[in-house]
Tab-separated table of N, CA and C and ligand atoms in Angstrom:
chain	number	residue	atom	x	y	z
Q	1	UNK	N	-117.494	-16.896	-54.103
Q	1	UNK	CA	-116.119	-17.304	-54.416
Q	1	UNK	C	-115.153	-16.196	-54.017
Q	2	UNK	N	-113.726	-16.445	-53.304
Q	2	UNK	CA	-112.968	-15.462	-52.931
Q	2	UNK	C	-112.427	-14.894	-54.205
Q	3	UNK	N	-112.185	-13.729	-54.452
Q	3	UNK	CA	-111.421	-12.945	-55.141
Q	3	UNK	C	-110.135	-13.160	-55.640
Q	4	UNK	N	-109.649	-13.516	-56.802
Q	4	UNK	CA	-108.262	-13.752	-56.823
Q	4	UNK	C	-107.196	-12.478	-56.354
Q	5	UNK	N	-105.990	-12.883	-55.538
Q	5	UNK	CA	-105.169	-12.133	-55.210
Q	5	UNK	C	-104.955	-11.572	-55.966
Q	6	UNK	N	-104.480	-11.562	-57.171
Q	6	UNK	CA	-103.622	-10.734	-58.222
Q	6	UNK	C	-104.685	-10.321	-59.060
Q	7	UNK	N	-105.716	-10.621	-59.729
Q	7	UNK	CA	-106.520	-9.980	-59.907
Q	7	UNK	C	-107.066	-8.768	-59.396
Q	8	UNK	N	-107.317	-8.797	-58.067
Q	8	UNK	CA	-108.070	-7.870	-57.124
Q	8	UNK	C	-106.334	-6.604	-57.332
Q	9	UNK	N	-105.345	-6.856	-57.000
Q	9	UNK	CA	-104.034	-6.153	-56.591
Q	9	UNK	C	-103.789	-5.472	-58.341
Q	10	UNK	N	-104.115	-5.959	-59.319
Q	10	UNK	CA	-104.126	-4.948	-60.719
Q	10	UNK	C	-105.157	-4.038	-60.925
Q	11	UNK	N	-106.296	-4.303	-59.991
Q	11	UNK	CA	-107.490	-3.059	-59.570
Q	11	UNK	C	-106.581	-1.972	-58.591
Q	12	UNK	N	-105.779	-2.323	-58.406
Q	12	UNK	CA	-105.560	-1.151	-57.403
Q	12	UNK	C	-103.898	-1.079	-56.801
Q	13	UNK	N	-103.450	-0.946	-58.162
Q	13	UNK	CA	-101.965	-0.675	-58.699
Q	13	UNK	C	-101.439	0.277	-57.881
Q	14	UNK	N	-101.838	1.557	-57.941
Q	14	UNK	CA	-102.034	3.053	-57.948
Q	14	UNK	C	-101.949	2.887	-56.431
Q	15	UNK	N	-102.593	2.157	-55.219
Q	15	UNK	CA	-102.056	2.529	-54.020
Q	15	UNK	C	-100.834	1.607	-53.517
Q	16	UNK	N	-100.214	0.706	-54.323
Q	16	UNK	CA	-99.608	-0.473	-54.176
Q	16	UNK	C	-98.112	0.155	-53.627
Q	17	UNK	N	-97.068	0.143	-52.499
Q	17	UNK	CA	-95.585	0.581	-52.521
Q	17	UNK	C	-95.328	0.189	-54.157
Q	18	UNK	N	-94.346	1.603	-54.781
Q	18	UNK	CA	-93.672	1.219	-55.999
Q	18	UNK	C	-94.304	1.180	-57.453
Q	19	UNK	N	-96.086	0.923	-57.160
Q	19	UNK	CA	-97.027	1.148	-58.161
Q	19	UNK	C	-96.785	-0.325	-59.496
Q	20	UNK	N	-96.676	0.233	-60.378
Q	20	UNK	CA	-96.890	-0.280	-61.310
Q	20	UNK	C	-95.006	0.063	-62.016
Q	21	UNK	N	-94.726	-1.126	-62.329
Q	21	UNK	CA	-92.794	-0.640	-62.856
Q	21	UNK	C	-92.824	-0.734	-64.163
Q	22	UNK	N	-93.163	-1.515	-65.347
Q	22	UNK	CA	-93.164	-1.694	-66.319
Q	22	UNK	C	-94.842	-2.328	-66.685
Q	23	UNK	N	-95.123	-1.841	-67.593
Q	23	UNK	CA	-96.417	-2.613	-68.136
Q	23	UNK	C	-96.373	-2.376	-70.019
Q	24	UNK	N	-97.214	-3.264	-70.097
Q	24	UNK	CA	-98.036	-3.302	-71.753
Q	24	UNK	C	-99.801	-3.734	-71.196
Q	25	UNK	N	-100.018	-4.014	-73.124
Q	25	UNK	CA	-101.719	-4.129	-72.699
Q	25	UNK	C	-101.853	-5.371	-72.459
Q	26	UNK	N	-100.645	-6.595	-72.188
Q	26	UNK	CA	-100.871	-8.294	-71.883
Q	26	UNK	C	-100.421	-8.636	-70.135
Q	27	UNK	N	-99.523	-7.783	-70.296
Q	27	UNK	CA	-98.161	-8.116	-68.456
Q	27	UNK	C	-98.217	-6.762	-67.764
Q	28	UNK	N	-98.104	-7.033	-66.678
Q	28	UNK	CA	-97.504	-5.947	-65.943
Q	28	UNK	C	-96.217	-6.210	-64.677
Q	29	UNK	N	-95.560	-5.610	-64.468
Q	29	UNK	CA	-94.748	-5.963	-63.313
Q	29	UNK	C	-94.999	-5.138	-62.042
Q	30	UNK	N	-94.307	-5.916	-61.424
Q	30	UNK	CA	-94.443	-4.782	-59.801
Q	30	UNK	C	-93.977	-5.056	-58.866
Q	31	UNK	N	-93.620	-4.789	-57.707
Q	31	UNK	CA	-92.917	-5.551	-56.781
Q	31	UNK	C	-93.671	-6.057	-55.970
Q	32	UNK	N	-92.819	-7.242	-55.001
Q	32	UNK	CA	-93.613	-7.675	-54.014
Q	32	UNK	C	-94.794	-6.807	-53.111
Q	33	UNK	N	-96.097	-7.045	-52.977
Q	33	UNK	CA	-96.508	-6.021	-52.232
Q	33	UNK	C	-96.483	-6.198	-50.597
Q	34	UNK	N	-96.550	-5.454	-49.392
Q	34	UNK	CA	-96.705	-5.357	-47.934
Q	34	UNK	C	-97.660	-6.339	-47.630
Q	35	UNK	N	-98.657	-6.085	-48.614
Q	35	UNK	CA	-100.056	-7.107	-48.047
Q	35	UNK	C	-100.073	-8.504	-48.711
Q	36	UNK	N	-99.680	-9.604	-47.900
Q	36	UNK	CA	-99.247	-10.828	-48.658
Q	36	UNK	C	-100.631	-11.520	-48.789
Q	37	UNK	N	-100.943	-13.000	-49.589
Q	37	UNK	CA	-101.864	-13.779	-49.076
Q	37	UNK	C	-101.878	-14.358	-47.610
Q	38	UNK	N	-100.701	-14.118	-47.318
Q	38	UNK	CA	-100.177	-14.865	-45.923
Q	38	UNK	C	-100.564	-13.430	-45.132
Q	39	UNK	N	-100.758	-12.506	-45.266
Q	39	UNK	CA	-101.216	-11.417	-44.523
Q	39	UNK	C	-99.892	-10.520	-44.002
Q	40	UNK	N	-99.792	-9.069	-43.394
Q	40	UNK	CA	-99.633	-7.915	-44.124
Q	40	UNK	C	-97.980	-8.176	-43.079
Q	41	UNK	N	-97.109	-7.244	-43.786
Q	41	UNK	CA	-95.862	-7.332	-43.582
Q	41	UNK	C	-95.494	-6.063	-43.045
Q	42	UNK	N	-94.742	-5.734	-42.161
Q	42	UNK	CA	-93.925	-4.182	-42.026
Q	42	UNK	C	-92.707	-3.863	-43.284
Q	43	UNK	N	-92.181	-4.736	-43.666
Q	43	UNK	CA	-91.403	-4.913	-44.653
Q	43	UNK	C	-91.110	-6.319	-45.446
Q	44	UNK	N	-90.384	-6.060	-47.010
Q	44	UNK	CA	-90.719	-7.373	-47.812
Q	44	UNK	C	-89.054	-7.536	-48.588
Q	45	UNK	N	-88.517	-8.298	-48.637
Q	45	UNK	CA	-87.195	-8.484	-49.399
Q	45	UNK	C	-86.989	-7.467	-50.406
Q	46	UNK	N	-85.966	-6.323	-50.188
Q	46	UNK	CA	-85.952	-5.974	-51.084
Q	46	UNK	C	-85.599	-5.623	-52.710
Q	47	UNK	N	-86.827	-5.513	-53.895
Q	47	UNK	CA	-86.417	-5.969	-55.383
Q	47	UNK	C	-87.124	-7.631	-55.780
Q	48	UNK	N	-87.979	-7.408	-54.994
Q	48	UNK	CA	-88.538	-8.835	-55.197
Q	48	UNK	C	-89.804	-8.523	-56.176
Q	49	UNK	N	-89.383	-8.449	-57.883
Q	49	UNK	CA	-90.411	-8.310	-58.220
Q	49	UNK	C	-91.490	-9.457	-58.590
Q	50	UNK	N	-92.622	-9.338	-59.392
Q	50	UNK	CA	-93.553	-10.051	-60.425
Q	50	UNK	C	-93.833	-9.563	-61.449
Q	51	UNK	N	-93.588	-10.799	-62.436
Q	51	UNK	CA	-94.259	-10.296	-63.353
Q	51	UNK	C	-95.400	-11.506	-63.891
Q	52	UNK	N	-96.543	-10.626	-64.538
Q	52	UNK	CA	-98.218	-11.239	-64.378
Q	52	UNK	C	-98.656	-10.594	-65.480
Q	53	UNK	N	-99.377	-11.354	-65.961
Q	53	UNK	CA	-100.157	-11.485	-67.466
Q	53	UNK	C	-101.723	-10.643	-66.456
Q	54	UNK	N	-102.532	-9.979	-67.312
Q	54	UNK	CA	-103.342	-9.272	-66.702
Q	54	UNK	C	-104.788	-10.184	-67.211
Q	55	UNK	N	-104.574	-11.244	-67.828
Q	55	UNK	CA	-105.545	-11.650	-67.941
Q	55	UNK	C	-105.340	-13.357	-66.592
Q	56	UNK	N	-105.873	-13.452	-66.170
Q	56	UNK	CA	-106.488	-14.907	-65.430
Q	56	UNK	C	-106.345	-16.014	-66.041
Q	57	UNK	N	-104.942	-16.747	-65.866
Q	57	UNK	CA	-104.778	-17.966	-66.374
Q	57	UNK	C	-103.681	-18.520	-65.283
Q	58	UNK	N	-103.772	-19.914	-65.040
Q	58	UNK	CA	-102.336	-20.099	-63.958
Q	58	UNK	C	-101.807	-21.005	-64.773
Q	59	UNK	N	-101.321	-20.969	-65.532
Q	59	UNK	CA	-100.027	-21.846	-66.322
Q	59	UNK	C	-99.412	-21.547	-67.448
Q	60	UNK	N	-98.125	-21.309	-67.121
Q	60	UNK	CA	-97.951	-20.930	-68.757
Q	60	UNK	C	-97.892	-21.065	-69.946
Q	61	UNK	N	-98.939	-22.223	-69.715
Q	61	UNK	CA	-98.691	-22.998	-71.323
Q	61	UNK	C	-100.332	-22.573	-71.647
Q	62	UNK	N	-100.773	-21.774	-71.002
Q	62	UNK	CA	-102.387	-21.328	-71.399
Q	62	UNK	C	-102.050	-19.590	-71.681
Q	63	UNK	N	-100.695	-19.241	-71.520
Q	63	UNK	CA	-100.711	-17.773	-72.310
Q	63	UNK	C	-101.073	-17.972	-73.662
Q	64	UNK	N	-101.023	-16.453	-74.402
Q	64	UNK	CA	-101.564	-16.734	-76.097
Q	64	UNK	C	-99.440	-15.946	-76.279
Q	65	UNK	N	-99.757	-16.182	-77.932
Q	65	UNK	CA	-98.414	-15.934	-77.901
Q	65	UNK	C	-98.218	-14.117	-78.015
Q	66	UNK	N	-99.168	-13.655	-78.205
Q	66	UNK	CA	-98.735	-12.110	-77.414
Q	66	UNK	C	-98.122	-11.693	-76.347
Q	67	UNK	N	-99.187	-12.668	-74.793
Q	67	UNK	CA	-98.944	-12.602	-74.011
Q	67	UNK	C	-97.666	-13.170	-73.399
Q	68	UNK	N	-97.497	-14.350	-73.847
Q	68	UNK	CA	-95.955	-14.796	-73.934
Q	68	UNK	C	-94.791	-13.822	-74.312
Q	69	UNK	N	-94.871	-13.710	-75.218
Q	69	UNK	CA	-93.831	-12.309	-75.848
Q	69	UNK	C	-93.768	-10.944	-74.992
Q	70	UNK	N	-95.147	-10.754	-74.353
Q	70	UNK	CA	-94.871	-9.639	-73.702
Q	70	UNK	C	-93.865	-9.955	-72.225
Q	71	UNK	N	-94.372	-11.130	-71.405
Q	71	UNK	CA	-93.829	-11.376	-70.379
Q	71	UNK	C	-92.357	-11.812	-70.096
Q	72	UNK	N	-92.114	-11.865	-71.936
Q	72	UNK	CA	-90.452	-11.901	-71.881
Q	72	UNK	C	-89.835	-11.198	-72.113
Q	73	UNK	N	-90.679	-9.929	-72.566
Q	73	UNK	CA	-89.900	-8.788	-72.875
Q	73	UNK	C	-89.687	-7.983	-71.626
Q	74	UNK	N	-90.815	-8.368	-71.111
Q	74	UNK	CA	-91.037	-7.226	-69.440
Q	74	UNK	C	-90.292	-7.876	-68.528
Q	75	UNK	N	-89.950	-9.378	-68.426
Q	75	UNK	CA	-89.143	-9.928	-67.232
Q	75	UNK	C	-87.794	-9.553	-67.588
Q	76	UNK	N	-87.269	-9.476	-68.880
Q	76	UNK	CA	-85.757	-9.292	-69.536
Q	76	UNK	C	-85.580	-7.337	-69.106
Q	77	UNK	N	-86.230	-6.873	-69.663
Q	77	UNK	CA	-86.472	-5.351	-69.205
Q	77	UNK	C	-86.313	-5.209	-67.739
Q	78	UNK	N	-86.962	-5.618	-66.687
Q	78	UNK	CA	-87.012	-6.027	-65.591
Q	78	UNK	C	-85.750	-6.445	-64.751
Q	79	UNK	N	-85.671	-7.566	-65.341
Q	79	UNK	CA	-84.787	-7.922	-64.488
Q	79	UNK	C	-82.981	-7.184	-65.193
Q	80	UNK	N	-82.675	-6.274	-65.953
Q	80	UNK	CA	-81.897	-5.643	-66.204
Q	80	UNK	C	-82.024	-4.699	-65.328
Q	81	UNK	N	-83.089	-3.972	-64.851
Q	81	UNK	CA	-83.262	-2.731	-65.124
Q	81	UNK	C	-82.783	-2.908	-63.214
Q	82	UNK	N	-83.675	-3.801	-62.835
Q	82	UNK	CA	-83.548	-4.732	-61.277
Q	82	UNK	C	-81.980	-4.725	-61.003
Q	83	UNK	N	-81.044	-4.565	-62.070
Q	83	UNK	CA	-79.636	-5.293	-61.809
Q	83	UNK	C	-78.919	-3.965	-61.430
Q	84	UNK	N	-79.501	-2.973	-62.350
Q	84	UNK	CA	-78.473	-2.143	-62.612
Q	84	UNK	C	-79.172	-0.748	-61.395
Q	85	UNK	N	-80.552	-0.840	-60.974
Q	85	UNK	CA	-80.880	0.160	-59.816
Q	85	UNK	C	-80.434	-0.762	-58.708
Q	86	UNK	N	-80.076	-1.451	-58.468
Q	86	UNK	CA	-79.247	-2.374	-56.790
Q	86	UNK	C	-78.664	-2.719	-56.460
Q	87	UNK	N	-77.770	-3.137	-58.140
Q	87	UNK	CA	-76.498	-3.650	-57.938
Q	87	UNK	C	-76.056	-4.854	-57.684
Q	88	UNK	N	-77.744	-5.724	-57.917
Q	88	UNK	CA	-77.281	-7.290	-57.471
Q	88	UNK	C	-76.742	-8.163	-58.397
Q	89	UNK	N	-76.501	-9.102	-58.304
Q	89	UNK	CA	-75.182	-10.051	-59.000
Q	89	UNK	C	-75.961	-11.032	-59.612
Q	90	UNK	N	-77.019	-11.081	-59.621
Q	90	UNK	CA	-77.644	-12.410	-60.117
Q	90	UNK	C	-79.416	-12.049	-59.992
Q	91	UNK	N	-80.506	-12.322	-61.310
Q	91	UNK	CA	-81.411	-12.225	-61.335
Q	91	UNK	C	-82.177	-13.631	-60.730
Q	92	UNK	N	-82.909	-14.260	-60.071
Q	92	UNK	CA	-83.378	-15.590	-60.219
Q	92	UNK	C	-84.672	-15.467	-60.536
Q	93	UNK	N	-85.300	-15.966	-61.573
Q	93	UNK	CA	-86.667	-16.209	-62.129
Q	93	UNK	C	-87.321	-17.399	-62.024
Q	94	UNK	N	-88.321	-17.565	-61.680
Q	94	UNK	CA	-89.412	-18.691	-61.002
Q	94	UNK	C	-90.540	-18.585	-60.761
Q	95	UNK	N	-91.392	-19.529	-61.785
Q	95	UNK	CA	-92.827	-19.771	-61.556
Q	95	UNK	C	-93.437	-20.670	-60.815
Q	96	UNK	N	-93.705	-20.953	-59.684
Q	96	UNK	CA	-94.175	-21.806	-58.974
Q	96	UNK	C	-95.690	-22.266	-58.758
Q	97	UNK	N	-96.467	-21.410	-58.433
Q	97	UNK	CA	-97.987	-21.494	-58.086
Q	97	UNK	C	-98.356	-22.019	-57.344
Q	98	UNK	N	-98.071	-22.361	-56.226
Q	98	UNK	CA	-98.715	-23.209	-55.461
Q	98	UNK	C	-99.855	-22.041	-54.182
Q	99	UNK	N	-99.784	-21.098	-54.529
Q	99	UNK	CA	-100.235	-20.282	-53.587
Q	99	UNK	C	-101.497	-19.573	-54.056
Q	100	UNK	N	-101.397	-19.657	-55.376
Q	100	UNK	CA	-102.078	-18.294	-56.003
Q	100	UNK	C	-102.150	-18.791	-57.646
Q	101	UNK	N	-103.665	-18.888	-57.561
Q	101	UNK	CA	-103.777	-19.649	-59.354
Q	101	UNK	C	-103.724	-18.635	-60.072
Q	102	UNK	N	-103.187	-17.616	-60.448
Q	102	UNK	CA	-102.780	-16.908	-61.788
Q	102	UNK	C	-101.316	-16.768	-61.562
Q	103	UNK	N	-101.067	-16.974	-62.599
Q	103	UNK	CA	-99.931	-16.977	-63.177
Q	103	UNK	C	-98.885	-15.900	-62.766
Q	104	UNK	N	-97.508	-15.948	-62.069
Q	104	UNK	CA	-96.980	-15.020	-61.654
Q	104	UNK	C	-95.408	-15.748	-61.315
Q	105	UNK	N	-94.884	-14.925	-62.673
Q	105	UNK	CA	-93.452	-15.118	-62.739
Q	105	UNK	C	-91.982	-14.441	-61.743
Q	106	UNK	N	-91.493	-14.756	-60.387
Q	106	UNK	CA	-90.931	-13.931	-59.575
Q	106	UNK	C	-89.583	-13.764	-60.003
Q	107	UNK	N	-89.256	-12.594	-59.879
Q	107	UNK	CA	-87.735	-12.274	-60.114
Q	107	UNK	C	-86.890	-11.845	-58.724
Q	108	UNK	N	-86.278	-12.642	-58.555
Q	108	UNK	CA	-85.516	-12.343	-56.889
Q	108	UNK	C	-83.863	-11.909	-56.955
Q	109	UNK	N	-83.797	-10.857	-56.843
Q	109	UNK	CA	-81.853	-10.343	-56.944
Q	109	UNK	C	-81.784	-11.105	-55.677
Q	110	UNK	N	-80.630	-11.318	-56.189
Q	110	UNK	CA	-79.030	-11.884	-55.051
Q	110	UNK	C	-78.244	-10.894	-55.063
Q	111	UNK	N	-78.360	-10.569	-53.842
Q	111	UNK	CA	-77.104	-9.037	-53.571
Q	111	UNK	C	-75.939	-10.111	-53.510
Q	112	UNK	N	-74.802	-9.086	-53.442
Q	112	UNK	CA	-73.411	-9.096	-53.345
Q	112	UNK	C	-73.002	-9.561	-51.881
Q	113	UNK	N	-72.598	-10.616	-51.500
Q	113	UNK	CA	-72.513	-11.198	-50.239
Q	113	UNK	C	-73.521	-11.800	-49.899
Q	114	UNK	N	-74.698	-12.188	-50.403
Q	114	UNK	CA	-75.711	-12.891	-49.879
Q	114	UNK	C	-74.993	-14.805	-49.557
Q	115	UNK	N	-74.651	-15.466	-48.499
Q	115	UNK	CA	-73.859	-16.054	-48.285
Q	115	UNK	C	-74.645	-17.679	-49.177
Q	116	UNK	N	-73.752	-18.335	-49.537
Q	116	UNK	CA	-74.313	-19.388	-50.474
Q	116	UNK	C	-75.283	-20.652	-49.693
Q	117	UNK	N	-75.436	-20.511	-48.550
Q	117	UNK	CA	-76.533	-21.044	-48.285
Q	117	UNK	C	-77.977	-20.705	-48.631
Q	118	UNK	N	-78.031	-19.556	-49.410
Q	118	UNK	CA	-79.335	-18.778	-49.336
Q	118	UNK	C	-79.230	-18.935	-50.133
Q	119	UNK	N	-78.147	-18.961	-51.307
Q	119	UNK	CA	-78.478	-18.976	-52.929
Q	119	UNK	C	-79.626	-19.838	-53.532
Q	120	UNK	N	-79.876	-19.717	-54.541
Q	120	UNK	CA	-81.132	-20.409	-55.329
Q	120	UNK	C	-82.387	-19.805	-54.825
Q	121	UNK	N	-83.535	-19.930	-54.699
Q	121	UNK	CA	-84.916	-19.046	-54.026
Q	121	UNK	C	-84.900	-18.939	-52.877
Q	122	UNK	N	-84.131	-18.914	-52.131
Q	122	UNK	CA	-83.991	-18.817	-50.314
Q	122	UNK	C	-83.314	-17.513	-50.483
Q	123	UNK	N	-83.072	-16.852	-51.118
Q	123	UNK	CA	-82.017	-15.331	-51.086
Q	123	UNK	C	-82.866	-14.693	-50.026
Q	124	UNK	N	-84.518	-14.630	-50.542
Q	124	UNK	CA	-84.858	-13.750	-49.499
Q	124	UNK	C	-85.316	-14.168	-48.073
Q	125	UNK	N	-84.434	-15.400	-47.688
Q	125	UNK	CA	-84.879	-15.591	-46.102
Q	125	UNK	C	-83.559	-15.220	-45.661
Q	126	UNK	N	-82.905	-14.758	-46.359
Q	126	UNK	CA	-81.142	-14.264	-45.671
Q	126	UNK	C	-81.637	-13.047	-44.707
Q	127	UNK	N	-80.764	-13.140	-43.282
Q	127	UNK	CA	-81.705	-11.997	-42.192
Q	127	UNK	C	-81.159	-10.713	-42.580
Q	128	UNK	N	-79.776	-10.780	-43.336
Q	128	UNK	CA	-79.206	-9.577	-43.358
Q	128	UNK	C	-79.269	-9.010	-44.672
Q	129	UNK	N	-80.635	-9.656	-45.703
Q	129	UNK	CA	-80.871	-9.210	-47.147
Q	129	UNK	C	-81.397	-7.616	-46.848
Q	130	UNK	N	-81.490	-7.369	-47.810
Q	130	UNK	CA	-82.107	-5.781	-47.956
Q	130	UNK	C	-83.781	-5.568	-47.606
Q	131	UNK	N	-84.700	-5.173	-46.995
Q	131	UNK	CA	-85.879	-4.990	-46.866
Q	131	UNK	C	-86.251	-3.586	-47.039
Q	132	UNK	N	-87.019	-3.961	-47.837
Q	132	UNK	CA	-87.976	-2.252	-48.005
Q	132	UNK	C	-89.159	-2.528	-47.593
Q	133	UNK	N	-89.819	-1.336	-46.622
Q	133	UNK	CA	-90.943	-0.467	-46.391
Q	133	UNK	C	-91.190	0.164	-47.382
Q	134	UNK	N	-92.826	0.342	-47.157
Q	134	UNK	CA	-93.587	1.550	-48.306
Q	134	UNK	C	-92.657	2.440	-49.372
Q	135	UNK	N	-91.836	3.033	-48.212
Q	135	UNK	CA	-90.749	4.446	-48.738
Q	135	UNK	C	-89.599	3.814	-49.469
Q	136	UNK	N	-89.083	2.654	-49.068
Q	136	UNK	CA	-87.671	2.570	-49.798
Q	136	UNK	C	-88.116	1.863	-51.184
Q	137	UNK	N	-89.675	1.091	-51.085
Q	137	UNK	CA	-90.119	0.183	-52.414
Q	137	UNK	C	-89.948	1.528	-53.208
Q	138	UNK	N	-90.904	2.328	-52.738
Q	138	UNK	CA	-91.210	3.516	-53.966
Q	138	UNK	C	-90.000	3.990	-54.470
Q	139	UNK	N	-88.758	4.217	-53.669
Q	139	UNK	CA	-87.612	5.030	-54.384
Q	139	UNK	C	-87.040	3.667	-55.081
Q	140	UNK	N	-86.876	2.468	-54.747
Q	140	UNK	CA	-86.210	1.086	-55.858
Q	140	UNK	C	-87.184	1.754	-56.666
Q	141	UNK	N	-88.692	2.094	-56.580
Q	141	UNK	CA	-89.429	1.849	-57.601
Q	141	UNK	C	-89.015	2.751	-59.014
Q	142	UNK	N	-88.722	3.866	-58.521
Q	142	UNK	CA	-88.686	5.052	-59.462
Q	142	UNK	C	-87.047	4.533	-60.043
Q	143	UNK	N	-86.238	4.227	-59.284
Q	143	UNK	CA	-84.670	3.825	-60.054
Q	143	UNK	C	-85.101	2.408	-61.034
Q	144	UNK	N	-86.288	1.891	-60.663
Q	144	UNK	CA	-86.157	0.859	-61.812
Q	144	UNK	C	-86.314	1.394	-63.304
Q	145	UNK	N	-87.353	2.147	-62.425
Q	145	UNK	CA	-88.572	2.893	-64.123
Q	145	UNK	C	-87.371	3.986	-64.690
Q	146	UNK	N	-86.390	4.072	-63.984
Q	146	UNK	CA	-85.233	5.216	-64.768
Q	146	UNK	C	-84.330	4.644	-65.802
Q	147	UNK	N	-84.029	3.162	-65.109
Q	147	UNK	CA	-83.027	2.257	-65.449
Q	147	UNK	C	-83.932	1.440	-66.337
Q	148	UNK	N	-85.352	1.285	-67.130
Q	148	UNK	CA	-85.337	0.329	-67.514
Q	148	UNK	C	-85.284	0.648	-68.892
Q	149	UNK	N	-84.747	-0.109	-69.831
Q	149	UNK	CA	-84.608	0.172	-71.561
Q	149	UNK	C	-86.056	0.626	-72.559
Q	150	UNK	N	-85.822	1.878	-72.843
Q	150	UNK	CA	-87.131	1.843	-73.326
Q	150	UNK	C	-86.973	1.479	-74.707
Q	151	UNK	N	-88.350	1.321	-74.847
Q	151	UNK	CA	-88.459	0.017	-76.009
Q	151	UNK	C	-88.640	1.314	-77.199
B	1	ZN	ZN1	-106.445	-13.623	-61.217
């Protein structure tokens, strides 16, 4: 059986652009990584995080209510913390799954001028959105973990 994506990618946080941004012992967040299921990128929208329950479930009505609580504390943490290291105008949050059976909640900023055709989950096919490489994930990475509210 193949390996789940996100499973296999919380083994190995630590070499990921940006690492690990917020975690507890139920969720963790992180940003989009280079190496997609769709296969590997030079660069990825940038501030495109996830946030993911560390245990293996794809729906959210199969979290427990820990895990629930945590993933709303870490997407709210998150996506503040997302607002105020980039400056974007709008958080968008969305669970979809159609790609990847565990569970993985995306948070996508809308910069400032992103033109309203792109608005709603298309922000990041805008050509002139922000993209980070390895180097620029890691420095969003460290302004998130500066900016985010500690609990
Ligand atoms: Zn998994």
């Amino acid at each position: 059986m193949e390996e789940c994506f996100i499973c296999s990618k919380h083994r190995r946080m630590a070499e990921l652009p940006g690492g690990m941004l917020l975690a507890d012992e139920h969720c963790l967040v992180s940003h989009l990584p280079l190496v997609l299921p769709q296969g590997p990128r030079e660069s990825v929208y940038l501030g495109y995080l996830m946030v993911e329950p560390r245990r293996h479930i794809a729906e959210l009505g199969d979290l427990s209510p820990p895990e629930a609580s945590s993933l709303g504390r870490l997407a709210a943490s998150a996506s503040s913390a997302l607002r105020s290291a980039t400056g974007a105008e709008h958080i968008y949050a969305a669970i979809i799954g159609h790609g990847v059976e565990h569970l993985h909640l995306h948070l996508i900023p809308r910069y400032p001028g992103t033109p309203r055709e792109y608005w709603r989950t298309r922000v990041d096919e805008w050509p002139e959105g922000p993209r980070g490489d390895a180097a620029r994930i890691d420095e969003l990475a460290d302004a998130i973990r500066a900016a985010a509210p500690s609990e």
